[in-house]
Amino acid sequence: MAARTRRERTERTYLPGVADVRICGTKAAVWAVLDVLECEFRTTSAREYDDGQRAYLQLDTGCTGPDGD
């Protein structure tokens, strides 16, 4: 079987101070971490999947300087 040609990817851009967070674990562990993050940072609503064992959200770290990456 011949290998597929890899598609060109566009360069990603990131907003300074905004972190993309993915959490996985038991449902209780995921929600414990979400509770702590929501107390300490401004966050988007967590999007839950895999029956609550994974969650995705963005959080604002308050940094407004240019991203070094």
XYZ file of C-alpha atoms in Angstrom:
69
model
C 0.000 0.000 0.000
C 1.476 3.372 -1.022
C 1.832 6.110 1.560
C -0.488 9.078 1.225
C 0.965 12.454 0.416
C 0.876 14.700 3.438
C -1.339 17.748 3.034
C 0.041 21.232 3.546
C -0.840 22.664 6.928
C -1.373 26.331 7.464
C 0.639 27.902 10.230
C -1.349 28.217 13.442
C -1.723 31.535 15.161
C -2.387 31.937 18.845
C -3.841 34.738 20.906
C -1.419 35.975 23.574
C -2.493 34.879 27.019
C -5.079 32.344 25.839
C -4.371 28.689 26.558
C -6.110 25.733 24.906
C -6.558 23.070 27.579
C -7.501 19.428 27.146
C -8.017 17.359 30.267
C -8.510 13.613 30.511
C -8.959 11.287 33.452
C -11.816 9.902 35.454
C -14.951 12.014 35.371
C -14.356 13.089 38.988
C -10.739 14.074 38.283
C -11.678 16.052 35.152
C -14.339 18.032 37.000
C -12.065 18.645 40.011
C -9.463 20.196 37.706
C -12.136 22.221 35.887
C -13.418 23.591 39.204
C -9.938 24.787 40.179
C -9.253 26.349 36.771
C -12.602 28.152 36.775
C -11.827 29.631 40.216
C -8.415 30.932 39.179
C -8.889 31.976 35.533
C -11.480 33.329 33.154
C -12.446 30.293 31.095
C -14.794 29.266 28.347
C -17.400 26.665 29.223
C -15.785 23.251 29.162
C -16.839 21.016 26.288
C -17.178 17.507 27.677
C -16.739 14.351 25.609
C -15.981 10.629 26.082
C -18.683 10.376 28.747
C -17.124 13.111 30.903
C -13.629 11.618 30.926
C -12.263 14.351 28.650
C -12.894 18.066 28.461
C -11.666 20.906 26.288
C -11.672 24.587 27.189
C -9.773 27.814 26.720
C -8.552 29.977 29.547
C -7.287 33.526 29.716
C -3.987 33.747 31.588
C -4.075 37.537 31.573
C -0.907 37.845 29.518
C -1.214 40.386 26.702
C 2.396 40.393 25.479
C 3.431 38.754 22.196
C 3.670 34.970 22.228
C 7.293 33.793 22.128
C 6.458 30.705 20.058
